[in-house]
Coordinates of C-alpha atoms in Angstrom, one line a residue:
X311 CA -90.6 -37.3 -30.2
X312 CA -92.0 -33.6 -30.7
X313 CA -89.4 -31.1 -30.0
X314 CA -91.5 -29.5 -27.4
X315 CA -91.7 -32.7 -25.1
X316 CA -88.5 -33.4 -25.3
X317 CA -87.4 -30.2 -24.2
X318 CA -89.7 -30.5 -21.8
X319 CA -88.1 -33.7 -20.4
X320 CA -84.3 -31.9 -20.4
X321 CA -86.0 -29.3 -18.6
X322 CA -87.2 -31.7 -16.2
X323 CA -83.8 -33.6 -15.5
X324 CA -81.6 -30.1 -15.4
X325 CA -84.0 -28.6 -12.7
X326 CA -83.7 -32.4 -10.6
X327 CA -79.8 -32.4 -11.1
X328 CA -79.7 -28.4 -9.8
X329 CA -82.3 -28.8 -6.8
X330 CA -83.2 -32.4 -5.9
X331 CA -79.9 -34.0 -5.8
X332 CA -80.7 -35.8 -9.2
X333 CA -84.5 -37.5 -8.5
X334 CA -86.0 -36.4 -11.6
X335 CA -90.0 -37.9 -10.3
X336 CA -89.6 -35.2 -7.4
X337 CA -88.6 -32.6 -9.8
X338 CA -91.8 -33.3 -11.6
X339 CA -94.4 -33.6 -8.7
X340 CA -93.1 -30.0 -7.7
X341 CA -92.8 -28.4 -11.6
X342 CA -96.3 -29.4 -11.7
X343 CA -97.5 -28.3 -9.0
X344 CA -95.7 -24.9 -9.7
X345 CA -97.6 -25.3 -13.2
X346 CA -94.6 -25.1 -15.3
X347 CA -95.5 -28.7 -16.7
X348 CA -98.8 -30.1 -17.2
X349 CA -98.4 -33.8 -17.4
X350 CA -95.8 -35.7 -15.2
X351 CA -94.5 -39.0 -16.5
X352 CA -94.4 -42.5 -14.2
X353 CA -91.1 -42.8 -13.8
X354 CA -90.2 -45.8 -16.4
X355 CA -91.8 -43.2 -19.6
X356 CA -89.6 -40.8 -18.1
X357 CA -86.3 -42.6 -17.8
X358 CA -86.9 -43.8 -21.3
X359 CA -87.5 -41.0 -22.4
X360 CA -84.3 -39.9 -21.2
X361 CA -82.1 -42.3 -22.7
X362 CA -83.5 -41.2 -26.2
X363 CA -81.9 -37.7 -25.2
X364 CA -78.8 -38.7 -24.5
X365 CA -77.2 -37.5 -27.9
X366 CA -78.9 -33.8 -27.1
X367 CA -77.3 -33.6 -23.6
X368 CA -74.2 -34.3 -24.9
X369 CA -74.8 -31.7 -27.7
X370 CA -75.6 -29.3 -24.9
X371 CA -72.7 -30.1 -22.7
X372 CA -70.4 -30.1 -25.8
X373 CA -71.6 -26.0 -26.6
X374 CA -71.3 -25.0 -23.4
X375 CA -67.9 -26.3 -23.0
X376 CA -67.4 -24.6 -26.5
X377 CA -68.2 -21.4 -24.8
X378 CA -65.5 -21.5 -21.9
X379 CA -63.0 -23.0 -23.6
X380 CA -63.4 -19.9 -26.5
X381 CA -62.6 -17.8 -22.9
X382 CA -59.8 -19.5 -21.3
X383 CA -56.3 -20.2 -22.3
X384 CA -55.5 -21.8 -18.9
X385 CA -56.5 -25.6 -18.0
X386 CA -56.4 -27.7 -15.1
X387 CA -56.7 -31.1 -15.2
X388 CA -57.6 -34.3 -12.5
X389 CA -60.0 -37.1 -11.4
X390 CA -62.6 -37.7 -9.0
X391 CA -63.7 -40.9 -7.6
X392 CA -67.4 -41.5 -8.6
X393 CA -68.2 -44.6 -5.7
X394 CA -71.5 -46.4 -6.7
X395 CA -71.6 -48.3 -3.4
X396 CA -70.3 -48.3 0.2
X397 CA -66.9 -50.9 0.5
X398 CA -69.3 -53.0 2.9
X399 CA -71.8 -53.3 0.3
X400 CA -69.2 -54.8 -2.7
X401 CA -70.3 -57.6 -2.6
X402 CA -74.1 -57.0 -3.4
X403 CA -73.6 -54.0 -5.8
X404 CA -75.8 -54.7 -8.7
X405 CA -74.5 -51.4 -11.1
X406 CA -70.9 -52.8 -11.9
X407 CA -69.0 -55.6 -10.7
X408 CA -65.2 -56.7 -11.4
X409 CA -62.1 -55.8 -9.2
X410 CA -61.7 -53.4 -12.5
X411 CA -63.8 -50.8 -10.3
X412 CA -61.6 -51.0 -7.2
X413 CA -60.0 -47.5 -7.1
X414 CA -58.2 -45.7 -4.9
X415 CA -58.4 -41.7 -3.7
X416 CA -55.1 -40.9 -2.8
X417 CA -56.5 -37.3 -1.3
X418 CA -58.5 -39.3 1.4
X419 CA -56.5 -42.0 2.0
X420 CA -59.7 -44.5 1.3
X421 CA -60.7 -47.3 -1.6
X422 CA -63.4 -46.8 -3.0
X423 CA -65.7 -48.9 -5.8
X424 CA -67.2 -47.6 -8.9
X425 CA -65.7 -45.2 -11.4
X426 CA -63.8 -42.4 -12.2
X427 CA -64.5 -38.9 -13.9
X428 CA -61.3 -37.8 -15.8
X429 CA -62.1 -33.9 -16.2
X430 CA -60.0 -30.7 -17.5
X431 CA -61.4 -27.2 -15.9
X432 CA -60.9 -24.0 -17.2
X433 CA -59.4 -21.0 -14.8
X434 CA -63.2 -19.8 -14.2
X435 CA -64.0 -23.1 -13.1
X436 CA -65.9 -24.3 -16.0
X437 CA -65.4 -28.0 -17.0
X438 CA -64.3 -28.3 -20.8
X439 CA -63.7 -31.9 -21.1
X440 CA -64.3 -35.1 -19.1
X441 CA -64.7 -39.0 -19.6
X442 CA -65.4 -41.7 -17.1
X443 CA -63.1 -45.0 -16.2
X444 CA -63.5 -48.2 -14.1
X445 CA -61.9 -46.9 -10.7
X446 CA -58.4 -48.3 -11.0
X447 CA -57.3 -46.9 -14.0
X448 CA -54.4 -44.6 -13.5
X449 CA -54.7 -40.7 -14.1
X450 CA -52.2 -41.0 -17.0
X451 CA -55.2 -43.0 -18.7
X452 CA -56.8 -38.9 -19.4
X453 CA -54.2 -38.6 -22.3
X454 CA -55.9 -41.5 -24.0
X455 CA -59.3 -40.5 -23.5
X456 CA -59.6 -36.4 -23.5
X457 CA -59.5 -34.6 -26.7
X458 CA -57.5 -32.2 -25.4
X459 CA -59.1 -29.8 -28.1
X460 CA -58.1 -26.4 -26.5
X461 CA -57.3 -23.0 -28.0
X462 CA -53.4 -22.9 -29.1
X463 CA -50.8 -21.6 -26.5
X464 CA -53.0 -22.4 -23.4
X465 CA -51.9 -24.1 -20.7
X466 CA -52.8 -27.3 -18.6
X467 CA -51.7 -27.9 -15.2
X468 CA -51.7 -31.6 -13.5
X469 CA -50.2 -32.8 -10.6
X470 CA -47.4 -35.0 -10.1
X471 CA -50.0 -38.1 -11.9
X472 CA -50.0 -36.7 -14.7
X473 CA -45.5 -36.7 -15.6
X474 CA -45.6 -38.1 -19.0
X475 CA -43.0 -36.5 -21.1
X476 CA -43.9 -38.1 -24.5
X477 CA -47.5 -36.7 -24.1
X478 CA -46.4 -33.4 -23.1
X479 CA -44.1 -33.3 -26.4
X480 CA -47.1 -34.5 -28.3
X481 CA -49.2 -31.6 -27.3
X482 CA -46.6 -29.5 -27.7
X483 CA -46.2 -30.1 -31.3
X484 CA -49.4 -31.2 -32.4
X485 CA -51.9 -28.6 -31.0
X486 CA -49.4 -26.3 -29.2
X487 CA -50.5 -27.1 -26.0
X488 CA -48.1 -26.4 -23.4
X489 CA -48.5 -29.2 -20.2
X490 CA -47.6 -28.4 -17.2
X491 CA -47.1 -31.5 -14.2
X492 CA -45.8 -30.7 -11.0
X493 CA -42.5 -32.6 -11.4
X494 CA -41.7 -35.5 -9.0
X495 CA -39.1 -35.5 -6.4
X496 CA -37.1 -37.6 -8.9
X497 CA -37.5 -35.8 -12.0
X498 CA -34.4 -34.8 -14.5
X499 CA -36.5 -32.6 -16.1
X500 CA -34.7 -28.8 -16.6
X501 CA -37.7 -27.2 -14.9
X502 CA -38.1 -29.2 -11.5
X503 CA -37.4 -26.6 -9.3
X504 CA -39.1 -25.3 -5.8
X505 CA -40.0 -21.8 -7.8
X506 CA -42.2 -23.2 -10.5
X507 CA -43.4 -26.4 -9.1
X508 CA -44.9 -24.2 -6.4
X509 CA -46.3 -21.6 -8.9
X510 CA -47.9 -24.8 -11.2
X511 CA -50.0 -25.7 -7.8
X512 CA -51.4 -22.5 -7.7
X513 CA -52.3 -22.3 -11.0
X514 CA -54.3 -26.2 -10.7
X515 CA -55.4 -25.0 -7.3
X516 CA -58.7 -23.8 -9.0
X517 CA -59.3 -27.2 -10.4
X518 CA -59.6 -28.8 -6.3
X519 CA -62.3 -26.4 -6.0
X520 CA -64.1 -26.8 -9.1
X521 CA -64.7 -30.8 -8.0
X522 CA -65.7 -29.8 -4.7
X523 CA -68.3 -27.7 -5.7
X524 CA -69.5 -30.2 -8.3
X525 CA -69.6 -33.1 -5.5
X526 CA -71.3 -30.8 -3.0
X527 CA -74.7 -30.8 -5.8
X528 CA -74.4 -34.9 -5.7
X529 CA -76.6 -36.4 -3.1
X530 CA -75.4 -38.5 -0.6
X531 CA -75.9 -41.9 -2.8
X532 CA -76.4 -41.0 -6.7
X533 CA -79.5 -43.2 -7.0
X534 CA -80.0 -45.3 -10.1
X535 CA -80.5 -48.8 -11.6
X536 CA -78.0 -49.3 -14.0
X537 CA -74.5 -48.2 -14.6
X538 CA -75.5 -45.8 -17.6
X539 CA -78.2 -43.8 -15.7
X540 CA -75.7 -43.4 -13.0
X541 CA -73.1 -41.9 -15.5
X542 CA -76.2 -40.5 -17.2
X543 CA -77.0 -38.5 -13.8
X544 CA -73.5 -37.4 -13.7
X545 CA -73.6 -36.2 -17.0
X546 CA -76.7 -33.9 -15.6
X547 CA -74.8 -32.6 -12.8
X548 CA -72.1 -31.5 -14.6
X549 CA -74.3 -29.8 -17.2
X550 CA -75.9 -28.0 -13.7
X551 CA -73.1 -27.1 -12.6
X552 CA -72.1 -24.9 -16.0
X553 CA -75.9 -23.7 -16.0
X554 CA -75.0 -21.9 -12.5
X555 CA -72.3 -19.6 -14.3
X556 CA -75.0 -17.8 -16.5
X557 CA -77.5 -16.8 -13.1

């Protein structure tokens, strides 16, 4: 594919994910109607089109990460339920299927099915790192999954999920990471006290906010046919919402 078009298609999907909620054949009938493209795809030379760019979105979320994590030395980390269906409609859904993708969001009380996004934020509430899960796997499961390829000597803050003492030795040691949980009630840790439990929840505040500006660019119902160009849309909002802290 000529450089050109394919820019031209990322262009496409970054302008649906930052102002049509993700519905990339809408962002087209307005670019061209605007005149900043000239041809507008059908929808399946599109998509397929997309798929082929998959390795240069991931290029282009990976430098922009590279950029805020180069101006941060503090680190929040959490997860967000990503639901690909209503509870009601479980039984039908057509994207994933397996009890595997029953999760639970603790913060609303509510189960939900589909995945989750495991994601580290810097302080300026860029996201650095991220991975998706089937929605039951626990928190803990980020240590696995997340590079955790910061600068030395920053800091990550988690909440009480994410107590795991060998992995905060392991960071420690191995890339000098220091990792900061809120302790649980029941902790025998030296540092579970009021004081600095209470100062490590507002130093991960940032980190609630960052998701809830990320989910207020989703639409109501992430619209796709199969489970990858639901994660694929994801992908594109997330890659929006680091776009927003250059304008």
């Amino acid at each position: 594919m000529p450089s050109r078009a394919a820019g031209a298609v990322l262009f496409v999907f970054v302008i649906a994910c930052l102002d049509f909620g993700g519905n990339c054949q809408q962002a087209m009938r307005s670019m061209k109607r605007a005149r900043n493209i000239t041809h507008k795809l059908s929808r399946s030379q599109f998509n397929r089109r997309l798929y082929r760019l998959q390795d240069r979105l991931a290029e282009l979320v990976a430098l922009l990460s590279s950029w805020a994590k180069a101006e941060n030395t503090h680190f929040a980390i959490d997860s967000c339920p990503l639901p690909v269906c209503k509870n009601i409609r479980i039984s039908r859904c057509r994207l994933v299927q397996g009890a595997a993708f029953r999760g639970y969001n603790a913060s609303k009380r509510e189960y939900f099915y589909g995945y989750k996004v495991h994601l580290v934020t810097a302080a300026d509430g860029r996201i650095v790192e991220f991975d998706f899960t089937p929605g039951s796997n626990h928190d803990q499961i980020a240590f696995e999954l997340l590079g955790f390829d910061l600068p030395v000597c920053s800091t990550v803050y988690g909440d009480k999920a994410y107590n795991h003492y060998i992995q905060e030795d392991l960071l420690a040691q191995a890339a000098g990471i220091a990792f900061e949980p809120i302790r649980r009630s029941n902790s025998h840790q030296a540092d579970n006290d009021y004081c600095t439990n209470w100062l490590r929840q507002q130093a991960r505040r940032h980190v609630e906010t960052d998701i809830s500006q990320l989910v207020d660019r989703w639409p109501r119902r992430i619209h796709a046919v199969t489970a990858n160009g639901f994660l694929l849309k994801v992908v594109g909002f997330i890659l929006s919402h680091h776009l927003l802290f250059f304008f």
